[in-house]
Amino acid sequence: MAAVATPPARTVDKVPVAPSSPRGRRVRPGRLTVNLVLLAVSVLYVLPLLWMLLASVSRTNSFRLKWPSALTLDNFDAVLNVDTTYRPMLNSLLLCGFGTAVTVVASVLCAYPLSRYRSRVRRPFLYTILFSTGLPITAVMIPVYSMFVQLNLIDSVPGTTLFLAASALPFGIWLMKNFMDGVPIVLEEAARIDGANTMQVLWRVVLPLMRPGVMVVTIFTFIGMWGNFFVPFILLLSPEKLPASVSVFTFLSAHDQTQYGQLSAFSLLYSMPVVLLYLLLARRLGGGFALGGALKG
Amino acid sequence: MTALAPAPRGTGGDRRSRGAPALSPAPAVRSLLRGLPTVPAVVLLVVFLAGPIAYCVYYAFTDMQLTGASGTHFVGFDNFTRALKDTDFLNAMWLTLVFVVGSAVVGQNTLGLALAVLMQKATRPVRALVNGVVIAAWVLPEVVAGYLMYAFFFNQGSLNSLLDALHLPDQNWLYTMPILAVCLANVWRGTAFSLMVFTAAINDVPQELVEAAEMDGAGPWQRLWRVVLPVIRPSILTNLMLITLQTLSVFGLIYTMTRGGPGNKSETLPIFMYQQAFQNSLIGYGTAIALVLLVVGALFSVVYIRLLKLEDD
């Protein structure tokens, strides 16, 4: 395990591993088998996803995977209204947008001293951060609920946003610090000599050099929050404040055995933003492999 | 930590000869100023994470109820002795163990490693396809994944259709083996993480090592066992730790699929904790269970950090 986080830009060109070994010259009987095994795994993986796609455009409600007799957009028409789709999606956007913004800003600020200065508190601080990344947030939710009751923050969107931001912080700080360690310090020193203060150095020199890192942290934080169900499920009560994650769940509970086409259509719409964000990340930086590289301690 | 870190400063008297201001602040003040940017993050972490954890330890020893804190008393270890006598709690502990070992340690870890190794030898389109579908399952929101898996394992769902088509015996998964269904669902959803970690790790294995082994006549299996796996051992340990912790706190996926049912046949600790605290209004008891979960998570965290051996330069 390398001690330095691999900057994502470097991992990108390592992802496609061309068969550069001398064995490439021979015909490998193994390759066909490998491809077949992987295709079989892919089929198992695709079935549930395919079912959702087909269910969303078919007229019949069924769990059986079958080609729809007639394609229809009725399911999308039925869910594209304020109560079912627009408001929950907007709520999700507000929660995750503000939450992600708070996480990213706080983790950039926090990562700078951790990456650049040596002090006695630095190591214990880093260990604490690393330790917190592993804590099961689920277990904290009951005391958080009790705390929110006492602070009168239950059903408060800002309160829930701040909690989401705080729960994403340990991982955000950790990743951000690893990316920042990859930015050479020479340029900063030059800027310091020219009389720039810490904030100017951070804003003008360090951040422009670690754009990919900031993007990775931003997108991963957002994807994580967008899918978070338990936190809003516990802390928010009013139907008009609930994000899409909770409304998918209530939709599923309310319409048992019916409306699967509509639920699939809504699930597709709700999943779309994170899928698109991930594709953006994958195209620019080699997707999760940037994360795989940054996970190194 | 990094080769690019500056020379240690902060030992006092670090006046740079060039361009240092004539009046630098005293070392103590300077350290405080340097730590200033960490304040927003520290405040958030203390208020929203450290605070609740402290609360958690306190409430776990009370008989607090959901109806209000008016009648809350300190009850010592009552919640814990109660848990040890509670067959539902022991059942939840057992199911959590099955879920973590089955879906994370065995499922995600092994499948992720196998896919990462196989993908090295696959043709490019196949590799792209596997990557795409495995990561798609991971990027989907938890509740959507739960819903898809519910549909997949449902009695008239895709899995049974597939088994029928292959003339294999089918069954009502969500009723007869709900814990197996949620384990498989968690493997479906979470393997991408292991796959990414292992792909990055395998790409970092020095090519000359593998080639040297090949020159010495090692077959593909031997190269995997004797060269690749020993080199990526730290990644395997790290990954095991991380996915164990993620799996310990899975709630939405199971709750969407089975609600912990039928009966309590898929009631892992997070579900059991939620039901005690919010459906039976026993906040104190629920918190004691949460504390057990936190302690288990903390133990794994400590092991994980020890494995990572944060090396400071």
Coordinates of C-alpha atoms in Angstrom, one line a residue, chain A residues 87-105 157-158 160-168 217-229 231-232 236 241-246 270 273-274 277, chain B residues 141:
Chain A
R87 CA -41.4 18.3 -4.8
P88 CA -39.5 15.3 -3.4
M89 CA -36.8 15.8 -6.1
L90 CA -36.5 19.5 -5.2
N91 CA -36.3 18.6 -1.5
S92 CA -33.5 16.1 -2.3
L93 CA -31.7 18.7 -4.3
L94 CA -31.9 21.3 -1.5
L95 CA -30.8 18.8 1.2
C96 CA -28.0 17.3 -0.8
G97 CA -26.9 20.5 -2.6
F98 CA -26.5 22.5 0.6
G99 CA -25.2 19.5 2.5
T100 CA -22.6 18.8 -0.1
A101 CA -21.5 22.5 -0.3
V102 CA -21.0 22.6 3.5
T103 CA -19.1 19.3 3.5
V104 CA -16.8 20.4 0.6
V105 CA -16.0 23.9 2.0
V157 CA -34.6 21.0 6.9
P158 CA -31.5 23.1 7.9
T160 CA -31.1 17.7 8.7
T161 CA -28.8 19.3 6.1
L162 CA -26.2 20.1 8.7
F163 CA -26.3 16.6 10.1
L164 CA -25.9 15.1 6.7
A165 CA -23.0 17.4 6.0
A166 CA -21.4 16.4 9.4
S167 CA -21.8 12.7 8.7
A168 CA -20.1 13.0 5.4
V217 CA -15.1 14.6 -3.2
T218 CA -18.1 16.7 -4.3
I219 CA -19.6 14.0 -6.5
F220 CA -19.1 11.2 -4.1
T221 CA -20.5 13.2 -1.2
F222 CA -23.5 14.2 -3.3
I223 CA -24.2 10.6 -4.5
G224 CA -24.0 9.4 -0.9
M225 CA -26.4 12.0 0.4
W226 CA -28.8 11.6 -2.6
G227 CA -29.3 7.9 -1.7
N228 CA -29.4 8.4 2.1
F229 CA -32.7 7.1 3.4
V231 CA -31.3 10.1 8.1
P232 CA -34.3 12.0 6.6
L236 CA -38.0 14.7 8.9
K241 CA -40.4 18.2 3.3
L242 CA -39.5 14.6 2.5
P243 CA -36.7 14.0 0.0
A244 CA -37.2 11.5 -2.9
S245 CA -35.4 8.6 -1.0
V246 CA -38.2 8.6 1.6
Y270 CA -34.9 9.7 -9.0
P273 CA -29.1 12.5 -11.4
V274 CA -26.6 10.3 -9.6
L277 CA -23.0 12.5 -12.1
Chain B
P141 CA -29.9 5.0 -4.3

